[in-house]
Short mmCIF file of C-alpha atoms and ligand atoms in Angstrom, two decimals:
data_model
loop_
_atom_site.label_atom_id
_atom_site.label_comp_id
_atom_site.label_asym_id
_atom_site.label_seq_id
_atom_site.Cartn_x
_atom_site.Cartn_y
_atom_site.Cartn_z
CA MET A 1 -15.08 -12.38 -16.64
CA ALA A 2 -15.13 -8.74 -15.56
CA ARG A 3 -18.84 -8.17 -16.28
CA ALA A 4 -20.13 -5.84 -13.60
CA GLU A 5 -21.60 -2.86 -15.38
CA ASN A 6 -24.63 -1.39 -13.68
CA LEU A 7 -23.93 -3.19 -10.46
CA GLU A 8 -26.40 -1.75 -7.95
CA PHE A 9 -25.30 -1.48 -4.36
CA LEU A 10 -27.72 -2.30 -1.59
CA ILE A 11 -27.10 0.31 1.09
CA GLU A 12 -27.92 -0.68 4.64
CA LYS A 13 -26.46 1.74 7.15
CA SER A 14 -25.45 0.66 10.62
CA ASP A 15 -28.19 0.97 13.26
CA SER A 16 -25.55 1.25 15.97
CA PRO A 17 -22.82 3.59 14.70
CA THR A 18 -20.06 4.80 17.00
CA SER A 19 -21.21 7.77 19.07
CA VAL A 20 -19.83 11.21 18.20
CA GLU A 21 -17.97 11.39 21.52
CA ALA A 22 -16.38 7.94 21.16
CA ARG A 23 -15.41 8.67 17.55
CA GLN A 24 -13.80 11.98 18.42
CA ALA A 25 -11.85 10.39 21.24
CA GLN A 26 -10.58 7.65 18.91
CA LEU A 27 -9.68 10.09 16.15
CA ALA A 28 -7.52 12.23 18.42
CA ASP A 29 -4.78 9.57 18.31
CA PRO A 30 -5.54 7.14 15.50
CA GLY A 31 -2.16 5.38 15.11
CA PHE A 32 -2.11 2.96 12.17
CA GLY A 33 -4.31 -0.02 11.47
CA THR A 34 -6.13 -0.50 14.75
CA LEU A 35 -9.12 1.79 14.43
CA PHE A 36 -12.01 1.02 12.08
CA THR A 37 -15.10 2.81 10.83
CA ASP A 38 -18.71 1.64 11.06
CA HIS A 39 -19.29 0.26 7.55
CA MET A 40 -17.83 -2.02 4.90
CA VAL A 41 -18.41 -2.96 1.28
CA MET A 42 -18.93 -6.51 0.05
CA ILE A 43 -19.35 -7.85 -3.49
CA LYS A 44 -19.63 -11.53 -4.34
CA TYR A 45 -18.29 -13.30 -7.38
CA ARG A 46 -19.21 -16.69 -8.75
CA GLU A 47 -17.93 -18.25 -11.96
CA GLY A 48 -20.70 -18.12 -14.56
CA GLN A 49 -22.62 -15.45 -12.64
CA GLY A 50 -19.92 -12.80 -12.35
CA TRP A 51 -19.98 -10.00 -9.77
CA HIS A 52 -23.21 -9.79 -7.81
CA ASP A 53 -24.77 -8.93 -4.43
CA ALA A 54 -22.97 -5.62 -4.01
CA ARG A 55 -23.68 -4.05 -0.65
CA LEU A 56 -22.58 -1.42 1.77
CA GLN A 57 -23.45 -2.45 5.29
CA LYS A 58 -22.37 -2.16 8.89
CA ARG A 59 -18.90 -3.46 9.62
CA GLU A 60 -19.17 -6.81 11.33
CA PRO A 61 -17.40 -10.19 11.46
CA ILE A 62 -17.97 -12.48 8.50
CA ALA A 63 -18.77 -16.15 8.86
CA MET A 64 -16.42 -18.44 6.97
CA ASP A 65 -16.58 -22.12 6.30
CA PRO A 66 -13.39 -23.82 7.58
CA ALA A 67 -12.85 -25.20 4.08
CA SER A 68 -12.93 -21.77 2.39
CA SER A 69 -10.02 -22.14 0.04
CA VAL A 70 -8.27 -18.90 1.03
CA LEU A 71 -7.65 -20.42 4.47
CA HIS A 72 -5.66 -23.21 2.85
CA TYR A 73 -4.07 -21.89 -0.33
CA ALA A 74 -3.94 -18.14 0.36
CA GLN A 75 -5.62 -16.91 -2.79
CA GLU A 76 -5.91 -13.32 -1.55
CA ILE A 77 -4.98 -9.85 -2.81
CA PHE A 78 -5.36 -6.35 -1.40
CA GLU A 79 -4.77 -2.67 -1.99
CA GLY A 80 -3.82 0.23 0.26
CA MET A 81 -4.92 3.78 -0.47
CA LYS A 82 -5.80 6.93 1.41
CA ALA A 83 -8.63 9.47 1.31
CA TYR A 84 -7.60 12.94 2.43
CA ARG A 85 -9.48 15.91 3.78
CA LEU A 86 -8.19 18.83 1.71
CA ALA A 87 -7.42 22.32 2.90
CA ASP A 88 -10.79 23.54 1.53
CA GLY A 89 -12.76 20.83 3.36
CA THR A 90 -13.47 18.54 0.42
CA THR A 91 -12.31 14.94 0.44
CA ALA A 92 -10.08 13.44 -2.23
CA LEU A 93 -8.31 10.29 -3.31
CA PHE A 94 -4.79 10.12 -4.74
CA ARG A 95 -4.49 8.34 -8.13
CA PRO A 96 -7.17 5.78 -7.16
CA GLU A 97 -7.47 4.34 -10.68
CA GLU A 98 -3.86 3.22 -10.32
CA ASN A 99 -4.87 1.16 -7.30
CA ALA A 100 -7.81 -0.24 -9.26
CA ARG A 101 -5.52 -1.27 -12.11
CA ARG A 102 -2.91 -2.77 -9.80
CA PHE A 103 -5.71 -4.71 -8.10
CA GLN A 104 -6.59 -6.14 -11.51
CA ALA A 105 -2.94 -7.01 -12.20
CA SER A 106 -2.65 -8.74 -8.81
CA ALA A 107 -5.87 -10.65 -9.57
CA ARG A 108 -4.49 -11.87 -12.89
CA ARG A 109 -1.28 -13.11 -11.24
CA MET A 110 -3.25 -14.97 -8.56
CA ALA A 111 -5.72 -16.52 -11.07
CA MET A 112 -8.59 -14.48 -9.63
CA PRO A 113 -11.34 -12.58 -11.45
CA GLU A 114 -10.67 -8.92 -12.25
CA LEU A 115 -12.92 -6.36 -10.64
CA PRO A 116 -13.79 -3.65 -13.19
CA VAL A 117 -12.07 -0.31 -12.47
CA SER A 118 -15.47 1.43 -12.36
CA THR A 119 -16.79 -0.99 -9.72
CA PHE A 120 -13.63 -0.59 -7.64
CA MET A 121 -14.04 3.20 -7.81
CA GLN A 122 -17.74 2.99 -6.96
CA SER A 123 -17.03 0.85 -3.89
CA ILE A 124 -14.35 3.22 -2.61
CA GLU A 125 -16.42 6.36 -3.15
CA LEU A 126 -19.48 4.86 -1.46
CA LEU A 127 -17.53 3.92 1.63
CA VAL A 128 -15.71 7.27 1.90
CA ASP A 129 -19.05 9.01 1.50
CA VAL A 130 -20.69 7.24 4.47
CA GLU A 131 -17.53 7.54 6.57
CA ARG A 132 -16.93 11.23 5.91
CA ASP A 133 -16.87 12.00 9.64
CA TRP A 134 -13.99 9.60 10.23
CA PHE A 135 -11.09 11.76 9.01
CA PRO A 136 -8.63 12.19 11.90
CA PRO A 137 -8.03 15.90 12.57
CA VAL A 138 -4.33 15.24 13.25
CA ASP A 139 -1.23 16.23 11.31
CA GLY A 140 -0.76 13.72 8.47
CA GLY A 141 -4.14 12.14 9.21
CA SER A 142 -6.13 10.31 6.53
CA LEU A 143 -8.75 7.65 6.02
CA TYR A 144 -6.80 4.54 4.98
CA LEU A 145 -8.81 2.29 2.68
CA ARG A 146 -8.20 -1.42 2.40
CA PRO A 147 -9.90 -3.11 -0.56
CA PHE A 148 -9.23 -6.86 -0.66
CA MET A 149 -10.46 -10.03 -2.31
CA PHE A 150 -10.19 -13.68 -1.36
CA ALA A 151 -11.23 -17.15 -2.49
CA SER A 152 -14.42 -18.01 -0.62
CA GLU A 153 -15.25 -21.27 -2.38
CA VAL A 154 -15.65 -24.21 0.00
CA PHE A 155 -13.30 -26.63 -1.69
CA LEU A 156 -10.00 -28.27 -0.83
CA GLY A 157 -8.81 -29.20 -4.32
CA VAL A 158 -5.85 -27.17 -5.52
CA ARG A 159 -7.07 -25.03 -8.44
CA PRO A 160 -8.27 -21.44 -8.82
CA ALA A 161 -11.47 -21.03 -6.82
CA LYS A 162 -14.83 -20.40 -8.46
CA GLU A 163 -16.16 -18.07 -5.78
CA TYR A 164 -14.65 -14.91 -4.31
CA LEU A 165 -15.53 -12.12 -1.94
CA TYR A 166 -14.37 -8.54 -2.53
CA MET A 167 -14.51 -6.21 0.45
CA VAL A 168 -13.45 -2.72 1.47
CA ILE A 169 -12.85 -1.58 5.03
CA ALA A 170 -11.68 1.84 6.21
CA SER A 171 -9.26 2.73 8.98
CA PRO A 172 -8.59 6.26 10.21
CA ALA A 173 -4.82 6.62 10.22
CA GLY A 174 -2.01 8.79 11.53
CA ALA A 175 1.68 8.14 10.89
CA TYR A 176 2.69 4.56 10.04
CA PHE A 177 5.91 4.79 12.03
CA LYS A 178 5.72 5.88 15.64
CA SER A 179 8.63 8.20 14.97
CA GLY A 180 6.52 10.13 12.41
CA ALA A 181 8.75 11.67 9.74
CA SER A 182 12.06 11.25 11.53
CA ALA A 183 14.54 8.71 10.16
CA VAL A 184 13.93 4.98 10.52
CA SER A 185 16.40 2.12 10.82
CA ILE A 186 16.28 -0.89 8.57
CA TRP A 187 17.55 -4.46 8.79
CA VAL A 188 19.04 -6.16 5.74
CA SER A 189 17.65 -9.67 5.41
CA THR A 190 20.36 -11.95 4.04
CA ASP A 191 18.73 -15.28 4.97
CA TYR A 192 15.26 -14.68 3.62
CA SER A 193 14.03 -13.52 0.22
CA ARG A 194 10.71 -11.86 -0.39
CA ALA A 195 10.28 -12.76 -4.05
CA ALA A 196 12.01 -14.54 -6.90
CA THR A 197 11.82 -14.26 -10.68
CA GLY A 198 8.55 -15.78 -11.84
CA GLY A 199 7.08 -15.48 -8.35
CA THR A 200 4.46 -13.10 -6.99
CA GLY A 201 6.65 -10.16 -5.92
CA ALA A 202 4.92 -7.66 -8.21
CA ALA A 203 1.44 -8.65 -6.97
CA LYS A 204 -0.08 -7.23 -3.82
CA CYS A 205 -1.04 -10.60 -2.36
CA GLY A 206 -1.18 -11.48 1.31
CA GLY A 207 1.26 -14.36 0.78
CA ASN A 208 4.11 -11.94 0.03
CA TYR A 209 3.61 -10.33 3.41
CA ALA A 210 3.32 -13.69 5.18
CA ALA A 211 6.66 -14.66 3.64
CA SER A 212 8.23 -11.40 4.85
CA LEU A 213 7.19 -11.64 8.50
CA VAL A 214 10.01 -13.81 9.81
CA ALA A 215 12.46 -11.27 8.39
CA GLN A 216 10.42 -8.39 9.83
CA ALA A 217 10.53 -10.17 13.20
CA GLU A 218 14.34 -10.30 12.88
CA ALA A 219 14.31 -6.56 12.14
CA ILE A 220 12.27 -5.86 15.26
CA GLU A 221 14.63 -8.05 17.33
CA ARG A 222 17.51 -5.91 16.06
CA ASP A 223 15.64 -2.72 17.05
CA CYS A 224 14.96 -1.85 13.40
CA ASP A 225 11.72 -0.40 12.06
CA GLN A 226 11.61 -2.32 8.78
CA VAL A 227 13.31 -5.07 6.84
CA VAL A 228 14.92 -4.53 3.42
CA PHE A 229 15.09 -7.47 1.01
CA LEU A 230 17.79 -8.37 -1.48
CA ASP A 231 17.24 -10.24 -4.74
CA ALA A 232 16.73 -13.99 -4.36
CA ALA A 233 19.29 -15.10 -6.95
CA GLU A 234 22.47 -13.32 -5.84
CA HIS A 235 21.52 -11.79 -2.46
CA ARG A 236 23.24 -8.71 -3.74
CA TRP A 237 20.77 -6.22 -5.20
CA VAL A 238 18.55 -4.09 -3.00
CA GLU A 239 14.90 -4.71 -3.86
CA GLU A 240 12.43 -3.11 -1.47
CA LEU A 241 11.31 -2.97 2.15
CA GLY A 242 8.61 -5.19 3.59
CA GLY A 243 5.95 -2.61 2.76
CA MET A 244 7.68 0.22 0.90
CA ASN A 245 9.86 1.00 -2.12
CA VAL A 246 13.33 2.45 -1.63
CA PHE A 247 15.28 5.38 -3.14
CA PHE A 248 18.95 6.45 -3.01
CA VAL A 249 19.95 10.12 -3.29
CA MET A 250 23.45 10.72 -4.71
CA ASP A 251 25.58 13.84 -4.29
CA ASP A 252 25.68 14.48 -8.07
CA GLY A 253 21.93 15.02 -8.48
CA ARG A 254 21.00 11.42 -9.29
CA LEU A 255 18.13 9.58 -7.65
CA ILE A 256 18.38 5.80 -7.96
CA THR A 257 15.62 3.26 -7.36
CA PRO A 258 15.55 -0.49 -8.11
CA PRO A 259 13.86 -1.35 -11.43
CA LEU A 260 10.48 -3.08 -11.73
CA SER A 261 11.88 -6.44 -12.64
CA GLY A 262 8.83 -8.44 -11.55
CA THR A 263 10.03 -9.06 -8.01
CA ILE A 264 9.04 -5.74 -6.41
CA LEU A 265 5.73 -3.97 -6.05
CA PRO A 266 5.16 -1.20 -8.61
CA GLY A 267 4.44 1.46 -6.02
CA ILE A 268 2.19 4.36 -6.92
CA THR A 269 4.15 6.58 -4.54
CA ARG A 270 7.38 5.38 -6.21
CA GLU A 271 6.11 6.41 -9.62
CA SER A 272 4.86 9.77 -8.35
CA ILE A 273 8.17 10.51 -6.60
CA MET A 274 10.11 9.74 -9.78
CA MET A 275 8.01 12.28 -11.65
CA LEU A 276 8.34 14.95 -8.95
CA ALA A 277 12.09 14.37 -8.71
CA ARG A 278 12.51 14.85 -12.46
CA GLU A 279 10.58 18.11 -12.16
CA GLU A 280 13.06 19.14 -9.43
CA GLY A 281 15.85 18.65 -11.99
CA LEU A 282 17.14 15.36 -10.61
CA THR A 283 18.29 12.56 -12.88
CA VAL A 284 16.20 9.51 -12.00
CA GLU A 285 17.74 6.11 -12.67
CA GLU A 286 15.78 2.87 -12.34
CA ARG A 287 18.60 0.41 -12.05
CA PRO A 288 19.97 -2.32 -9.80
CA TYR A 289 21.92 -1.02 -6.80
CA ALA A 290 24.01 -3.43 -4.74
CA ILE A 291 23.95 -3.59 -0.95
CA ASP A 292 27.78 -3.30 -0.82
CA GLN A 293 27.62 -0.27 -3.07
CA TRP A 294 25.05 1.31 -0.76
CA GLU A 295 27.42 0.90 2.17
CA ALA A 296 30.48 2.12 0.21
CA ASP A 297 28.60 5.15 -1.16
CA ALA A 298 27.19 6.03 2.27
CA ASN A 299 30.68 5.82 3.79
CA SER A 300 32.36 7.83 1.03
CA GLY A 301 29.65 10.48 1.04
CA LYS A 302 28.63 9.81 -2.59
CA LEU A 303 25.24 8.79 -1.26
CA ILE A 304 23.76 11.55 0.84
CA GLU A 305 20.22 10.33 1.60
CA SER A 306 17.97 7.29 1.32
CA PHE A 307 14.25 7.03 1.83
CA ALA A 308 11.39 4.57 1.80
CA CYS A 309 8.04 5.41 0.24
CA GLY A 310 4.55 4.01 0.07
CA THR A 311 0.95 4.88 0.81
CA ALA A 312 1.18 4.07 4.50
CA ALA A 313 4.72 5.41 5.01
CA VAL A 314 4.42 8.38 2.59
CA VAL A 315 8.13 9.33 2.29
CA THR A 316 10.22 8.21 5.26
CA PRO A 317 13.96 8.90 5.62
CA ILE A 318 16.25 5.94 6.29
CA GLY A 319 18.92 6.84 8.85
CA THR A 320 20.64 3.57 9.68
CA VAL A 321 21.13 0.28 7.87
CA LYS A 322 21.98 -2.77 9.98
CA SER A 323 23.01 -6.25 8.89
CA GLU A 324 24.91 -9.33 10.07
CA LYS A 325 28.02 -7.74 8.53
CA GLY A 326 27.72 -4.50 10.50
CA ASP A 327 25.89 -1.20 10.45
CA PHE A 328 26.21 1.97 8.46
CA THR A 329 24.71 5.41 8.77
CA ILE A 330 23.30 7.52 5.98
CA GLY A 331 24.32 11.18 6.01
CA SER A 332 23.95 12.44 9.54
CA GLY A 333 21.53 9.60 10.38
CA GLY A 334 18.61 12.03 10.43
CA PRO A 335 16.10 13.24 7.81
CA GLY A 336 17.77 14.56 4.65
CA GLN A 337 16.95 17.76 2.82
CA LEU A 338 15.84 16.34 -0.52
CA THR A 339 13.79 13.63 1.18
CA GLY A 340 12.00 16.35 3.14
CA LYS A 341 11.42 18.40 0.00
CA LEU A 342 9.96 15.48 -1.98
CA ARG A 343 7.81 14.43 0.96
CA ALA A 344 6.44 17.97 1.29
CA ARG A 345 5.78 18.29 -2.47
CA LEU A 346 3.88 15.02 -2.54
CA ALA A 347 1.91 15.79 0.62
CA ASP A 348 1.05 19.29 -0.67
CA ILE A 349 -0.39 17.79 -3.87
CA GLN A 350 -2.26 15.05 -2.00
CA ARG A 351 -3.79 17.60 0.37
CA GLY A 352 -4.66 20.21 -2.26
CA VAL A 353 -2.22 22.80 -0.89
CA VAL A 354 -0.57 23.26 -4.31
CA GLU A 355 -1.91 22.97 -7.83
CA ASP A 356 -2.43 19.40 -9.06
CA LYS A 357 -0.71 19.71 -12.45
CA HIS A 358 -0.67 15.97 -13.05
CA GLY A 359 -4.37 15.31 -12.48
CA TRP A 360 -3.55 12.95 -9.62
CA VAL A 361 -6.11 14.17 -7.13
CA LYS A 362 -9.67 12.91 -7.48
CA ARG A 363 -11.95 15.18 -5.52
CA LEU A 364 -15.04 13.52 -4.12
CA PHE A 365 -17.34 15.83 -2.15
N1 LIG B 401 6.20 -2.23 -1.70
C1 LIG B 401 5.44 -2.96 -0.88
C2 LIG B 401 5.86 -4.35 -0.57
C3 LIG B 401 4.25 -2.42 -0.35
O1 LIG B 401 3.48 -3.13 0.48
C4 LIG B 401 3.89 -1.09 -0.68
C5 LIG B 401 2.67 -0.50 -0.14
O2 LIG B 401 1.64 -0.59 -0.66
C6 LIG B 401 4.72 -0.38 -1.54
C7 LIG B 401 5.87 -0.97 -2.03
C8 LIG B 401 4.37 1.01 -1.98
O3 LIG B 401 3.29 1.04 -2.86
P1 LIG B 401 2.32 2.29 -2.95
O4 LIG B 401 3.20 3.47 -3.12
O5 LIG B 401 1.49 2.04 -4.15
O6 LIG B 401 1.55 2.33 -1.69
C1 LIG B 402 0.42 0.44 2.13
O1 LIG B 402 1.31 1.29 2.14
O2 LIG B 402 -0.74 0.72 1.82
C2 LIG B 402 0.69 -0.96 2.40
O3 LIG B 402 -0.09 -1.78 2.05
C3 LIG B 402 1.90 -1.35 3.12
C4 LIG B 402 1.77 -1.74 4.53
C5 LIG B 402 3.06 -1.38 5.21
C6 LIG B 402 0.61 -1.22 5.30
#
C-alpha cells in the first residue's frame, strides 16, 4: 500500500512568481493563514498503482469533480508544521518525522493509504527549498507548512475511496493569536463534544475541526479566543482546545496534562513540552483533570498557570476561563512565569539559539 520508493518529482516552477517588492510587503505583516507562497506539491494515489505523478508546480486552483468523494464524506486529513530560519541563516524543521508518522496514523484511522515517511519528508523539503525567500522577517515568524490528503475518487457510494490526492501548501506566518504571547481567554463548551471514545479525536482529520466550529463560534460570541472541550461521556474532564493541547501548572512543581486516551490529538508540541518540563525538574502527570477542579484550584491558588500549546500557537498562556456557570481567572490573568520559560526554551531550540540536545531540529540548507 505504501509503495513509493524512488518517486521522482517533476519540478515545474511558476512562470509568474510574486515580485520581490510584493513579497516583501506581504511578509512585513504575515498574520496567520491568509498569505500563500508561489508553489505547491501534488502526489496522486490510485489503488493498484500506488503513489504516482509527484510534482512541484505553481500554486493554483485545482479542478474537482462535484462527485469527488471528499466533498460528500469528508475523507480528509492534514498536518501542520513550521520551517524556521535559524539564527545562523539556515532553515530547519522541528521534529518533521513526527508529523509524517502522525499523518500515517491519521490515514489509517480514516481508511486512507499511508504516505511513506521518506516521501512526506521529500515533499516538505522540496517545497521549503523553492520557497526559501518566503520566511517572514518578523518576531516569531515562520513558514507554516500544510500537508493534506483527500479522497479524489468520483464516486458516491459509501466506502473508502480508491483515489486520493496528497498536497502541500506553504503559508508565511506570524503569531496565531492577534494578542501574540499575551494571555488568551477560553470558552468551555458544555453543549458540544469534539470527540468520543472510538471516534476520530486522535486523528488530524478535517471533520474534527468541522465538528468544533459551532463551539468555536460560541467562544467568539463570548469574546473568547478559543474553545476548550470536555470529554463526551461525562462532560467533566478537560480534553483539549479546538486546535491546541492544554497544560496546568500547580504550585507544588507538578505539571498536569490530559492523557492520550484516543479522544485528543497527540501533539508534538505537547510531547516536547513534557520533556522540557521534566528537564526543568517539574513532575509531569498525564492524567484526567476535571473542569470543576480547574476552577477550584485556580481559586485556591493551587493552580498558578495554564497554557495551550501547538504548532500554530507555540505556547500560549491562558488567562481567563469562561463558561455558562461563570468565569474564573488564572493567576493574575496574565502570562505566567513557567509558561514563559517553557515557551522560550522551546522557541530557542526551534530557532537554533541553544543546543539541540534531543536531535529535534532538522537543518535543511
Ligand atoms: N490539538 C489539536 C486539536 C490541534 O489541532 C493541534 C495542532 O496541530 C494540537 C493539538 C497540537 O499539535 P502539535 O503540537 O503537533 O501542533
Ligand atoms: C496547527 O497548530 O498546526 C494546527 O493545525 C492547529 C490550527 C489551530 C491551525
